[in-house]
XYZ file of N, CA and C in Angstrom:
369
model
N 3.724 -32.239 66.926
C 3.677 -30.809 67.155
C 4.777 -30.117 66.356
N 5.937 -30.680 66.393
C 7.055 -30.071 65.709
C 6.835 -30.084 64.188
N 6.235 -31.139 63.686
C 5.984 -31.241 62.246
C 5.003 -30.168 61.780
N 3.977 -29.870 62.537
C 3.011 -28.853 62.147
C 3.639 -27.461 62.148
N 4.588 -27.218 63.004
C 5.266 -25.929 63.021
C 6.156 -25.756 61.784
N 6.698 -26.845 61.292
C 7.536 -26.764 60.103
C 6.697 -26.580 58.841
N 5.492 -27.100 58.841
C 4.640 -26.993 57.671
C 3.981 -25.625 57.545
N 3.843 -24.893 58.626
C 3.184 -23.602 58.601
C 3.899 -22.605 57.672
N 5.217 -22.410 57.759
C 5.856 -21.473 56.822
C 5.755 -21.952 55.369
N 5.797 -23.257 55.155
C 5.700 -23.792 53.804
C 4.319 -23.522 53.221
N 3.272 -23.671 54.001
C 1.908 -23.418 53.529
C 1.697 -21.934 53.228
N 2.205 -21.061 54.067
C 2.014 -19.631 53.818
C 2.794 -19.196 52.577
N 3.957 -19.795 52.345
C 4.727 -19.473 51.140
C 3.946 -19.900 49.901
N 3.359 -21.072 49.937
C 2.572 -21.557 48.796
C 1.368 -20.660 48.536
N 0.683 -20.232 49.575
C -0.479 -19.365 49.416
C -0.060 -18.021 48.837
N 1.058 -17.478 49.292
C 1.522 -16.193 48.776
C 1.932 -16.300 47.316
N 2.578 -17.401 46.932
C 2.981 -17.582 45.541
C 1.773 -17.803 44.638
N 0.773 -18.493 45.139
C -0.419 -18.745 44.341
C -1.230 -17.466 44.138
N -1.126 -16.547 45.076
C -1.904 -15.317 44.992
C -1.305 -14.325 44.011
N -0.012 -14.408 43.769
C 0.590 -13.461 42.839
C 0.733 -14.124 41.476
N 1.073 -13.373 40.512
C 1.229 -13.901 39.170
C 1.036 -12.799 38.158
N 0.966 -13.160 36.910
C 0.814 -12.183 35.840
C -0.667 -11.867 35.688
N -1.147 -10.952 36.474
C -2.560 -10.581 36.439
C -2.681 -9.134 36.003
N -2.244 -8.874 34.791
C -2.312 -7.528 34.246
C -3.748 -7.162 33.922
N -3.947 -5.980 33.396
C -5.313 -5.563 33.065
C -5.888 -6.436 31.946
N -7.166 -6.721 32.040
C -7.819 -7.538 31.041
C -8.063 -6.755 29.763
N -8.162 -5.452 29.857
C -8.405 -4.633 28.689
C -7.410 -3.486 28.690
N -6.693 -3.356 27.601
C -5.758 -2.251 27.461
C -6.364 -1.277 26.453
N -6.730 -0.094 26.884
C -7.311 0.853 25.936
C -6.265 1.254 24.896
N -6.711 1.569 23.691
C -5.746 1.961 22.655
C -5.039 3.254 23.042
N -3.791 3.346 22.608
C -3.032 4.556 22.894
C -3.590 5.696 22.068
N -3.726 6.824 22.709
C -4.235 7.981 21.999
C -3.071 8.729 21.388
N -3.260 9.163 20.181
C -2.233 9.951 19.511
C -2.792 11.339 19.275
N -1.961 12.349 19.358
C -2.477 13.699 19.141
C -2.896 13.883 17.688
N -3.887 14.719 17.494
C -4.385 14.990 16.146
C -3.319 15.748 15.369
N -3.145 15.432 14.091
C -2.138 16.151 13.316
C -2.563 17.598 13.094
N -1.564 18.441 12.970
C -1.839 19.854 12.738
C -2.438 20.030 11.345
N -3.206 21.073 11.190
C -3.839 21.336 9.900
C -2.761 21.588 8.851
N -2.876 20.904 7.736
C -1.892 21.036 6.665
C -2.239 22.232 5.788
N -1.208 22.846 5.251
C -1.406 23.963 4.345
C -1.816 23.422 2.984
N -2.880 23.969 2.415
C -3.379 23.513 1.124
C -2.786 24.398 0.042
N -2.114 23.780 -0.914
C -1.557 24.503 -2.042
C -2.527 24.391 -3.210
N -2.759 25.472 -3.946
C -3.723 25.420 -5.047
C -3.352 24.402 -6.117
N -2.074 24.210 -6.400
C -1.678 23.250 -7.433
C -1.987 21.827 -6.993
N -1.797 21.529 -5.722
C -2.070 20.192 -5.202
C -3.574 19.938 -5.120
N -4.348 20.958 -4.848
C -5.792 20.780 -4.740
C -6.426 20.528 -6.103
N -5.814 21.027 -7.177
C -6.383 20.857 -8.505
C -6.153 19.453 -9.048
N -5.089 18.772 -8.600
C -4.784 17.431 -9.097
C -5.729 16.424 -8.455
N -6.340 15.537 -9.240
C -7.248 14.542 -8.654
C -6.461 13.482 -7.886
N -7.053 13.009 -6.836
C -6.421 11.975 -6.025
C -6.579 10.627 -6.723
N -5.617 9.720 -6.561
C -5.762 8.396 -7.179
C -6.949 7.656 -6.575
N -7.626 6.908 -7.404
C -8.827 6.189 -6.974
C -8.427 4.893 -6.282
N -8.168 4.970 -4.992
C -7.833 3.792 -4.198
C -9.021 3.476 -3.303
N -9.372 2.215 -3.242
C -10.516 1.813 -2.438
C -10.087 1.689 -0.982
N -10.887 2.221 -0.087
C -10.588 2.163 1.339
C -10.763 0.737 1.842
N -9.968 0.328 2.823
C -10.113 -1.026 3.356
C -11.479 -1.231 4.009
N -12.014 -2.419 3.820
C -13.290 -2.797 4.422
C -12.965 -3.770 5.547
N -13.100 -3.315 6.786
C -12.751 -4.162 7.920
C -13.926 -5.061 8.296
N -13.601 -6.220 8.815
C -14.623 -7.202 9.164
C -14.860 -8.135 7.990
N -15.830 -8.989 8.141
C -16.143 -9.943 7.090
C -17.065 -9.300 6.064
N -17.259 -9.958 4.937
C -18.050 -9.400 3.846
C -19.535 -9.489 4.201
N -20.166 -8.334 4.263
C -21.609 -8.280 4.503
C -22.340 -7.645 3.326
N -21.687 -6.746 2.617
C -22.281 -6.083 1.457
C -21.843 -6.831 0.200
N -22.661 -7.775 -0.237
C -22.286 -8.627 -1.369
C -22.273 -7.860 -2.689
N -23.114 -6.833 -2.836
C -23.106 -6.054 -4.076
C -21.775 -5.320 -4.237
N -21.311 -4.699 -3.173
C -20.024 -3.995 -3.229
C -18.883 -4.979 -3.440
N -18.972 -6.161 -2.827
C -17.923 -7.162 -2.996
C -17.895 -7.675 -4.437
N -19.058 -7.960 -5.004
C -19.122 -8.414 -6.392
C -18.609 -7.346 -7.354
N -18.902 -6.077 -7.067
C -18.395 -4.986 -7.904
C -16.871 -4.904 -7.799
N -16.327 -5.170 -6.611
C -14.876 -5.168 -6.446
C -14.243 -6.325 -7.213
N -14.829 -7.504 -7.151
C -14.288 -8.666 -7.863
C -14.383 -8.444 -9.378
N -15.387 -7.707 -9.837
C -15.539 -7.428 -11.271
C -14.391 -6.579 -11.814
N -13.642 -5.900 -10.941
C -12.491 -5.116 -11.389
C -11.263 -5.993 -11.603
N -11.370 -7.294 -11.324
C -10.283 -8.275 -11.463
C -9.039 -7.862 -10.669
N -9.165 -7.816 -9.335
C -8.024 -7.385 -8.521
C -6.955 -8.476 -8.433
N -5.766 -8.058 -8.058
C -4.703 -9.017 -7.759
C -4.909 -9.501 -6.329
N -4.273 -10.601 -5.931
C -4.392 -11.035 -4.533
C -3.917 -9.970 -3.535
N -2.897 -9.204 -3.898
C -2.427 -8.143 -2.999
C -3.478 -7.045 -2.848
N -4.137 -6.686 -3.931
C -5.201 -5.682 -3.860
C -6.377 -6.203 -3.049
N -6.672 -7.498 -3.180
C -7.754 -8.101 -2.394
C -7.434 -7.996 -0.909
N -6.206 -8.364 -0.527
C -5.826 -8.322 0.887
C -5.786 -6.899 1.421
N -5.455 -5.936 0.572
C -5.450 -4.544 1.011
C -6.876 -4.044 1.235
N -7.789 -4.428 0.354
C -9.164 -3.949 0.453
C -9.964 -4.698 1.505
N -9.772 -6.019 1.598
C -10.481 -6.845 2.586
C -9.448 -7.532 3.481
N -8.852 -6.807 4.441
C -7.772 -7.393 5.242
C -8.231 -8.473 6.219
N -9.505 -8.501 6.580
C -9.980 -9.469 7.566
C -10.530 -10.745 6.941
N -10.587 -10.813 5.617
C -11.081 -12.001 4.921
C -9.879 -12.856 4.544
N -9.936 -14.136 4.900
C -8.842 -15.046 4.574
C -8.943 -15.425 3.101
N -7.900 -15.144 2.353
C -7.848 -15.468 0.931
C -7.075 -16.768 0.782
N -7.767 -17.833 0.358
C -7.150 -19.151 0.221
C -6.834 -19.366 -1.255
N -5.560 -19.235 -1.578
C -5.127 -19.369 -2.967
C -5.097 -20.840 -3.363
N -5.186 -21.132 -4.673
C -5.124 -22.526 -5.124
C -3.807 -23.178 -4.679
N -3.918 -24.368 -4.135
C -2.754 -25.097 -3.658
C -2.448 -24.882 -2.190
N -3.084 -23.913 -1.531
C -2.858 -23.687 -0.100
C -3.659 -24.690 0.709
N -3.089 -25.108 1.812
C -3.764 -26.041 2.708
C -4.542 -25.235 3.739
N -5.775 -25.650 3.972
C -6.610 -24.968 4.952
C -7.490 -25.988 5.661
N -8.101 -25.571 6.748
C -8.997 -26.462 7.489
C -10.326 -26.569 6.759
N -11.136 -27.525 7.168
C -12.405 -27.766 6.495
C -13.615 -27.388 7.355
N -13.433 -26.462 8.311
C -14.589 -26.101 9.119
C -15.609 -25.347 8.284
N -16.839 -25.408 8.699
C -17.952 -24.812 7.969
C -18.119 -23.372 8.439
N -17.944 -22.423 7.545
C -18.087 -21.004 7.883
C -19.255 -20.411 7.103
N -20.113 -19.711 7.806
C -21.256 -19.071 7.154
C -21.164 -17.552 7.217
N -20.020 -17.001 7.646
C -19.914 -15.561 7.854
C -19.097 -14.847 6.777
N -18.870 -15.486 5.632
C -18.111 -14.882 4.526
C -16.749 -14.383 4.997
N -16.022 -15.234 5.696
C -14.709 -14.853 6.210
C -13.566 -15.550 5.487
N -13.874 -16.469 4.584
C -12.818 -17.190 3.863
C -13.226 -17.313 2.404
N -12.390 -16.789 1.515
C -12.712 -16.711 0.083
C -11.738 -17.564 -0.713
N -12.284 -18.414 -1.582
C -11.506 -19.265 -2.471
C -11.622 -18.673 -3.881
N -10.582 -17.974 -4.366
C -10.699 -17.274 -5.643
C -10.440 -18.164 -6.848
N -10.979 -17.738 -7.968
C -10.637 -18.300 -9.275
C -9.793 -17.240 -9.967
N -8.689 -17.667 -10.597
C -7.775 -16.713 -11.205
C -7.670 -16.930 -12.712
N -7.325 -15.852 -13.424
C -7.057 -15.982 -14.846
C -5.568 -16.283 -15.040
N -5.116 -16.300 -16.288
C -3.720 -16.654 -16.581
C -2.731 -15.638 -16.024
N -3.158 -14.403 -15.825
C -2.249 -13.377 -15.307
C -2.227 -13.315 -13.786
N -3.048 -14.114 -13.116
C -3.069 -14.137 -11.657
C -4.095 -13.227 -11.025
N -4.911 -12.562 -11.829
C -5.959 -11.701 -11.290
C -7.162 -12.545 -10.885
N -7.860 -12.086 -9.867
C -9.038 -12.786 -9.356
C -10.219 -12.451 -10.260
N -10.843 -13.474 -10.824
C -11.979 -13.263 -11.724
C -13.285 -13.801 -11.136
N -13.225 -14.441 -10.009
C -14.410 -15.004 -9.375
C -13.979 -15.840 -8.190
N -14.922 -16.579 -7.649
C -14.605 -17.451 -6.521
C -15.819 -17.670 -5.651
N -15.594 -18.363 -4.550
C -16.696 -18.672 -3.633
C -16.246 -18.514 -2.195
N -17.223 -18.247 -1.344
C -17.010 -18.269 0.108
C -17.318 -19.673 0.565
N -16.459 -20.238 1.394
C -16.728 -21.559 1.970
C -16.379 -21.557 3.425
């Protein structure tokens, strides 16, 4: 009888500890930022053409025509990573796993003597 009375507080402590823990929210919505105020347009700035920078393409490569046109410009590895940030660029000599990917998420480039990408394959 005395032993069961001693075990009761120990069991309730264990149950209480098991019930608590790091159980934060499973989904954290992105923080909202206020929209920037409308900028004043100056006529001299509006007349100058903007530099032709390609917008980043998020996700894996699905538009092969656009990707081939981008590779035809002979980008540097830094330009490749800026334009396709979600595609893993495996440079020559880098160690990588050998899993089979069919979603165009890993690109093995061929480079010229200056280090620009001139071709390659998805594997």
